[in-house]
Coordinates of N, CA and C in Angstrom, one line a residue:
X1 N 0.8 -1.2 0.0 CA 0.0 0.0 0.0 C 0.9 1.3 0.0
X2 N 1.0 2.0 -1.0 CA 1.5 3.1 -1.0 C 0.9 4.3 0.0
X3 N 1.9 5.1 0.8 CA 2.3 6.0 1.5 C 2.5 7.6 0.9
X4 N 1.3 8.3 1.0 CA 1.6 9.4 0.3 C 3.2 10.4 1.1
X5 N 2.9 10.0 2.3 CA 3.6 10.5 3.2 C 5.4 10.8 2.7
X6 N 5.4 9.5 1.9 CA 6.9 8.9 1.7 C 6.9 9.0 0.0
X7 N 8.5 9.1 -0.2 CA 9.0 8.9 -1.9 C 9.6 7.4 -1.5
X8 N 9.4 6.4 -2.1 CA 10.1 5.1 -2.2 C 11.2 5.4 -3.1
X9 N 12.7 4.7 -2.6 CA 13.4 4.8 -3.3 C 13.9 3.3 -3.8
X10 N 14.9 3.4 -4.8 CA 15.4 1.8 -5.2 C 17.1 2.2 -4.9
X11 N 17.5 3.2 -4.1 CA 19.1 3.0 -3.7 C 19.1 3.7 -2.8
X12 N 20.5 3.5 -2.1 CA 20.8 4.3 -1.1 C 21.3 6.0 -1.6
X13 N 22.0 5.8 -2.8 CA 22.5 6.7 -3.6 C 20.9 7.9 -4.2
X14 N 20.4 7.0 -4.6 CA 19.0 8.4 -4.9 C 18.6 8.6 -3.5
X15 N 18.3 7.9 -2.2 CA 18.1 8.5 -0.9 C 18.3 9.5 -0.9
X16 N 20.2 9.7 -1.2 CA 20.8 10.6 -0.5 C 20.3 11.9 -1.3
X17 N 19.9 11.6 -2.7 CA 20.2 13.1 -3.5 C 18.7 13.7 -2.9
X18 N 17.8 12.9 -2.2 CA 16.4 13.4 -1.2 C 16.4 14.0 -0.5
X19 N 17.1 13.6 0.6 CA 17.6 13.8 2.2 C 18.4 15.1 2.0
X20 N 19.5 14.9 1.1 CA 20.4 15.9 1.1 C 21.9 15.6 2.0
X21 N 21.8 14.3 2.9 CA 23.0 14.1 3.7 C 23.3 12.3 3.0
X22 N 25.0 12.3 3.4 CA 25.3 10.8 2.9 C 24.8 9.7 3.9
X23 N 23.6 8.8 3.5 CA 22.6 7.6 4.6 C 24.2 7.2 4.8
X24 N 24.0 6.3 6.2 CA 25.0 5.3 6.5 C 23.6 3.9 7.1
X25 N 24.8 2.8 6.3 CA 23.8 1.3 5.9 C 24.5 0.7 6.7
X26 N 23.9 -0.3 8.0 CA 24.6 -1.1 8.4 C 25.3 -2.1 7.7
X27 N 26.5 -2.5 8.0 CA 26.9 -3.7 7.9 C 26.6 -5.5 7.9
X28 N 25.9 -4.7 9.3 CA 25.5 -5.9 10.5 C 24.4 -5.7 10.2
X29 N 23.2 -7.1 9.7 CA 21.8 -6.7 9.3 C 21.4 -7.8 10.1
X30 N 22.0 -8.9 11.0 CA 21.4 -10.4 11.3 C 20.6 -10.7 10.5
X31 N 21.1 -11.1 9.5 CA 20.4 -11.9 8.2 C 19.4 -11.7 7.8
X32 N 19.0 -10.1 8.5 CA 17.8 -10.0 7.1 C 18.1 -8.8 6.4
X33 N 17.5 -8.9 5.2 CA 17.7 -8.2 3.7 C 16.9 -6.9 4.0
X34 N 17.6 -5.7 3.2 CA 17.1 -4.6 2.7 C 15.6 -5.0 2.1
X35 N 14.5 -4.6 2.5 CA 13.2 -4.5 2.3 C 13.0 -3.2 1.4
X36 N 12.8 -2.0 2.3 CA 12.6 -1.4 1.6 C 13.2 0.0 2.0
X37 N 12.9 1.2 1.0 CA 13.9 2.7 1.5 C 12.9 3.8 1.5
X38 N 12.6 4.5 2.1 CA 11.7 5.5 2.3 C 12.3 6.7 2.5
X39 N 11.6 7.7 1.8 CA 12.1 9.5 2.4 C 11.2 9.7 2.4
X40 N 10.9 10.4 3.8 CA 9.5 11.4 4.1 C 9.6 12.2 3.8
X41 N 8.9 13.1 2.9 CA 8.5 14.0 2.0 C 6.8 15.0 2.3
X42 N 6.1 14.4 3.2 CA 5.0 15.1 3.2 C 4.4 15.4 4.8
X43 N 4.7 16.4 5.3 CA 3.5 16.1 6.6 C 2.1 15.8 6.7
X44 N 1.8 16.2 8.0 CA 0.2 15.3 7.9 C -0.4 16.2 7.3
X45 N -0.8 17.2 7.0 CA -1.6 17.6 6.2 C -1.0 17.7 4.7
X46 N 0.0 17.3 4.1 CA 0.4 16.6 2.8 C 1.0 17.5 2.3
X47 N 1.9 18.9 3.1 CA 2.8 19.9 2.6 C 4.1 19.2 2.4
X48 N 5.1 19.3 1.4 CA 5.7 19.2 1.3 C 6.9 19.4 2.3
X49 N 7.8 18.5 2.5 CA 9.2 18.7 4.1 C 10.2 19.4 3.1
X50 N 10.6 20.2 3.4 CA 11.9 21.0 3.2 C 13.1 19.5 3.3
X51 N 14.3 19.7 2.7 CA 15.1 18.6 2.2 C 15.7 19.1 3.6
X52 N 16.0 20.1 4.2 CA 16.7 19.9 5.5 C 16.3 19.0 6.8
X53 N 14.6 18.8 6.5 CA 13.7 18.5 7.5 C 13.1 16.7 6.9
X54 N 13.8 16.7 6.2 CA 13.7 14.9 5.3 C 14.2 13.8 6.4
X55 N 13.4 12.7 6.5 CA 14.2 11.4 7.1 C 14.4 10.5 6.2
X56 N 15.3 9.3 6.1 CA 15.3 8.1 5.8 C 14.7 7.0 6.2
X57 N 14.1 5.7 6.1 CA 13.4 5.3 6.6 C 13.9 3.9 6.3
X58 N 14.9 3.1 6.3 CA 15.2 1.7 5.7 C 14.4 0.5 6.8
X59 N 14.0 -0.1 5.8 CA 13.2 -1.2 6.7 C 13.9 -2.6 6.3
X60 N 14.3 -3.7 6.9 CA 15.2 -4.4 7.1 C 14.3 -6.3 7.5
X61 N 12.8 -6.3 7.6 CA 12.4 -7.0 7.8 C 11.7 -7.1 9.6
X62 N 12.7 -7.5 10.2 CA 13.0 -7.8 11.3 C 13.5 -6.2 12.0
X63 N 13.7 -5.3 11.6 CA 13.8 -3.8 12.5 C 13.6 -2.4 11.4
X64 N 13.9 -1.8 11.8 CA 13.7 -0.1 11.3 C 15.0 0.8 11.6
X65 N 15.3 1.3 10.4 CA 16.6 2.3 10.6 C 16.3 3.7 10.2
X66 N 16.2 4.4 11.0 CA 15.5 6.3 10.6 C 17.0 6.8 11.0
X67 N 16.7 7.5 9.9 CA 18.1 8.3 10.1 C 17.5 9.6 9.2
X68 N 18.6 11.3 10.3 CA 18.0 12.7 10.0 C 19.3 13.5 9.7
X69 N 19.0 14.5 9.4 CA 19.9 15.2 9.7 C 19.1 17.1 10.1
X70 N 18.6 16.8 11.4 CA 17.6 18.0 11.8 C 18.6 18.8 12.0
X71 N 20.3 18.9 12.6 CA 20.8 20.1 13.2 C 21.7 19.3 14.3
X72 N 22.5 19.9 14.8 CA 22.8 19.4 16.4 C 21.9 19.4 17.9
X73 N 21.4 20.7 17.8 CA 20.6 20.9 18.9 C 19.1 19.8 19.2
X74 N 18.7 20.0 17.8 CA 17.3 19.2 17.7 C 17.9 17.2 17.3
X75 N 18.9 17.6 17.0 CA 19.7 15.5 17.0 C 19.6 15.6 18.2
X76 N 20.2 16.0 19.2 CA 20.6 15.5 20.7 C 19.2 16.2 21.4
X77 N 18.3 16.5 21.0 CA 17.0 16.4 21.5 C 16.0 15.1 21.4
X78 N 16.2 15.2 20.4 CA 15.4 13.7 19.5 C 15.7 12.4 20.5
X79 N 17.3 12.3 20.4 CA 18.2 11.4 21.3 C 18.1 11.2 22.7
X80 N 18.2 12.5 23.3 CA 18.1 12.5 24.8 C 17.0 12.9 25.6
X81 N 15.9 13.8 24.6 CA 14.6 14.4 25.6 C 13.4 13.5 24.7
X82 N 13.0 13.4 24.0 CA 11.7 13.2 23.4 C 11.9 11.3 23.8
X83 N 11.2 10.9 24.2 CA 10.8 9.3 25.0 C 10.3 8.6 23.4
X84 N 10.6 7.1 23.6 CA 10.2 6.5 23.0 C 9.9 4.7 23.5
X85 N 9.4 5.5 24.6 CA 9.1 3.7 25.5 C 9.6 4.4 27.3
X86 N 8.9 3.4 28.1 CA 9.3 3.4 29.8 C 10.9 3.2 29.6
X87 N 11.2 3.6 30.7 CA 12.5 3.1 31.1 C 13.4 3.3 30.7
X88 N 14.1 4.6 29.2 CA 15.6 5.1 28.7 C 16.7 4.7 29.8
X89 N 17.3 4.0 29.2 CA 18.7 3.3 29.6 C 19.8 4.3 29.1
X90 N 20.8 4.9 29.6 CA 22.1 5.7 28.9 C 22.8 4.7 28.0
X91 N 22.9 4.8 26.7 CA 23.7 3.9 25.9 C 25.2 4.8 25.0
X92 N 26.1 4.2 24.5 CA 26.9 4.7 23.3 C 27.0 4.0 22.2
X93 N 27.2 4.9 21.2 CA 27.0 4.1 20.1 C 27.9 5.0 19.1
X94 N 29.2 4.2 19.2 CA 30.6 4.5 18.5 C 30.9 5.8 19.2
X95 N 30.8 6.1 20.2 CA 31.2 7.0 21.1 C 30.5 8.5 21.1
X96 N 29.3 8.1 20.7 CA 27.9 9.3 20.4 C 26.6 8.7 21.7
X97 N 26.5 10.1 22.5 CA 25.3 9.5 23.5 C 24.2 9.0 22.9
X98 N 23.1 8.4 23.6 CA 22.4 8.0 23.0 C 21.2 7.3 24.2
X99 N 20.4 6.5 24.3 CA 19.4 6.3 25.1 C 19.1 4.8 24.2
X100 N 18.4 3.4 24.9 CA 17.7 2.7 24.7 C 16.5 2.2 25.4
X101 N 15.7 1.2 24.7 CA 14.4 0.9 25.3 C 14.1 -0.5 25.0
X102 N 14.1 -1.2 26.3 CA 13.8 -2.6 26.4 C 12.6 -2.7 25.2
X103 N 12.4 -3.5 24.7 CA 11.5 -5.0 23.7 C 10.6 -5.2 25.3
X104 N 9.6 -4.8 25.1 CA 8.4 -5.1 26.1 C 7.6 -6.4 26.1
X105 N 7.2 -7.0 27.1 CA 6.4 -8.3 27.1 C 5.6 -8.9 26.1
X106 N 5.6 -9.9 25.6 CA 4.6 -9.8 24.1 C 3.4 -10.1 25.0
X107 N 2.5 -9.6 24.1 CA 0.8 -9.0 24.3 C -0.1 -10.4 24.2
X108 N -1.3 -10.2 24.9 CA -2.5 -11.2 24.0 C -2.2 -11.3 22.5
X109 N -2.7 -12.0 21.9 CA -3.4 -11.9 20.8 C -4.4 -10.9 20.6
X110 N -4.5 -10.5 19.6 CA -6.1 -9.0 19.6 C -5.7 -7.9 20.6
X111 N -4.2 -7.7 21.1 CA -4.0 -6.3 21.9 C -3.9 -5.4 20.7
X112 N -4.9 -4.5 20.4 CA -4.4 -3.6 19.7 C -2.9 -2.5 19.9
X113 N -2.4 -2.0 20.6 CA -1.4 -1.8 21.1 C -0.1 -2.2 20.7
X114 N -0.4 -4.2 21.0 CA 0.9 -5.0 20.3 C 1.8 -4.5 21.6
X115 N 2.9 -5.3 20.9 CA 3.7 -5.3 21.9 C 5.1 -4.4 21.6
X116 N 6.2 -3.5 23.0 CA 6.3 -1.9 22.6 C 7.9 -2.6 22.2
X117 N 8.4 -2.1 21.0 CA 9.4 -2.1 20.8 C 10.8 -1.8 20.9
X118 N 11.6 -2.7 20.8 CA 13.1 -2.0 21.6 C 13.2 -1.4 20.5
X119 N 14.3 0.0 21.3 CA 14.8 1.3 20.5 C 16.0 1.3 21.0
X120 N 16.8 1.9 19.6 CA 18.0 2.6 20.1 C 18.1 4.0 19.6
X121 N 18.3 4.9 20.2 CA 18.8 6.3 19.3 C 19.6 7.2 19.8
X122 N 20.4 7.3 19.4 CA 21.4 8.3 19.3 C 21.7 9.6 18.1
X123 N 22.5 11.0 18.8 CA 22.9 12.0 18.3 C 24.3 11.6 17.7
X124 N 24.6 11.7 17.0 CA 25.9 11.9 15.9 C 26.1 13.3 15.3
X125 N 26.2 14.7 16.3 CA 26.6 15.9 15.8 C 25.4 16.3 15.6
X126 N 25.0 16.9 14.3 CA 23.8 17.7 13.5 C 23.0 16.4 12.7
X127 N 23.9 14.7 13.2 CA 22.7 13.6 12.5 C 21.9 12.9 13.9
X128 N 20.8 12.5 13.6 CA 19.8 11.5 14.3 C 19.6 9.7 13.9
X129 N 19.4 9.4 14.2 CA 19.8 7.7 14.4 C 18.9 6.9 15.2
X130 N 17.9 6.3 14.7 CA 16.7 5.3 15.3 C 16.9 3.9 14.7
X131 N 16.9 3.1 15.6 CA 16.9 1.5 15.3 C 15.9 0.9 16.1
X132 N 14.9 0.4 15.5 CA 13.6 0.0 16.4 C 12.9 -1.5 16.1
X133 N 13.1 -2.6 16.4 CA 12.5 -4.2 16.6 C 11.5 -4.1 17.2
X134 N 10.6 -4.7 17.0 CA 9.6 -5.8 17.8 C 9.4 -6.9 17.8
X135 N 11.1 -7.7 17.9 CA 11.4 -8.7 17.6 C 12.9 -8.8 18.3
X136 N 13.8 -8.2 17.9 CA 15.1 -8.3 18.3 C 15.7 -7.5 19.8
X137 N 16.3 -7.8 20.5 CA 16.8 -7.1 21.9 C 17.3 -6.2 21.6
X138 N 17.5 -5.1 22.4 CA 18.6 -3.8 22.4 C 19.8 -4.2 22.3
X139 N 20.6 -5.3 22.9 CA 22.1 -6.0 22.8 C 22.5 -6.0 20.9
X140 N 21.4 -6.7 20.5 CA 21.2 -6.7 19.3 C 21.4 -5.8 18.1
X141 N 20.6 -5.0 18.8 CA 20.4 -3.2 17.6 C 21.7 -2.5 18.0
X142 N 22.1 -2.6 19.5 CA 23.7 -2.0 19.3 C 24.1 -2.5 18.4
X143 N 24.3 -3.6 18.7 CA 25.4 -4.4 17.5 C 25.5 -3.9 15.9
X144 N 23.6 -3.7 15.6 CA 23.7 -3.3 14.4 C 23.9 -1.5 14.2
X145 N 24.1 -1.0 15.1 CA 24.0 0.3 15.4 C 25.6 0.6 14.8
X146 N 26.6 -0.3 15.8 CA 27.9 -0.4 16.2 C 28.5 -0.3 14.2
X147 N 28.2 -1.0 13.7 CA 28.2 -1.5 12.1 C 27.9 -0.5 11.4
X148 N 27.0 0.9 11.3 CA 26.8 1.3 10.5 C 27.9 2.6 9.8
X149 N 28.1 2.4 8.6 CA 28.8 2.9 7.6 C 28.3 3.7 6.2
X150 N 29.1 4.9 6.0 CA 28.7 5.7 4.9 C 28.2 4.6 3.4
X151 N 27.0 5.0 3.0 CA 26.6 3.9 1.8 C 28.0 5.0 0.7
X152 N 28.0 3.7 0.2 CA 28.8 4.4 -1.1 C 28.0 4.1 -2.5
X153 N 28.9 4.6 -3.4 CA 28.3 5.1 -4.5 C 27.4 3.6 -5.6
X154 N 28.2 2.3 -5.1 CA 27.4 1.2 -5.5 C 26.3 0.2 -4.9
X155 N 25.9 1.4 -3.5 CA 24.3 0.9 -3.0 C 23.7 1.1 -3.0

């Protein structure tokens, strides 16, 4: 189902000419495959986002990789003030602060809610950095966090 919200892309290399900053693709994917690449392109009322104010969006099967480049002030805002689950743990990630969030109990069946996802995110200067499972542990998404690398020009 198509997403007005989002441009689907077919590389890392056209991402970038969206976003406007160089994505970095993990390494480390625990065996699952690039699915799919997304840039947000439209707010909720369907105005177009300014290329400074663009995310990436790679989805991997098994987790989610958002990556920004808002500024420094509003990266280490995103990172350290804005919550994304109970309980922010202090984490690092290649020696950039950062916050994580336990993989929550799985749910009934029919909980609409579902069950709350581990998160990692961290500030990288003027970039932003989300890695989010409802499947995989935080130990995990470091790992894949730990791995990621500037895409080059043949991804």
């Amino acid at each position: 189902m198509r997403n007005p919200h989002f441009a689907m892309v077919a590389s890392w290399r056209e991402a970038a000419s969206i976003v406007g900053f160089q994505p970095h693709v993990p390494e480390h994917t625990v065996g699952f495959s690039l699915g799919s690449l997304g840039v947000w392109i439209k707010d909720h009322k369907r105005r177009r986002v300014s290329q400074a104010r663009r995310s990436l969006e790679a989805h991997y099967g098994g987790f989610v990789l958002a990556q920004s480049q808002p500024g420094m002030h509003e990266a280490a805002n995103l990172a350290m003030e804005t919550s994304y689950g109970p309980d922010p743990m202090p984490v690092s990630v290649e020696g950039c602060e950062g916050r994580s969030y336990q993989l929550g109990p799985p749910t009934a069946a029919g909980d609409v809610d579902g069950r709350a996802p581990a998160v990692v995110v961290w500030a990288d200067e003027a970039r932003f950095f989300l890695l989010a499972s409802g499947e995989l542990v935080v130990e995990v998404l470091l790992d894949v966090a730990g791995s990621l690398r500037e895409a080059n020009d043949d991804e």
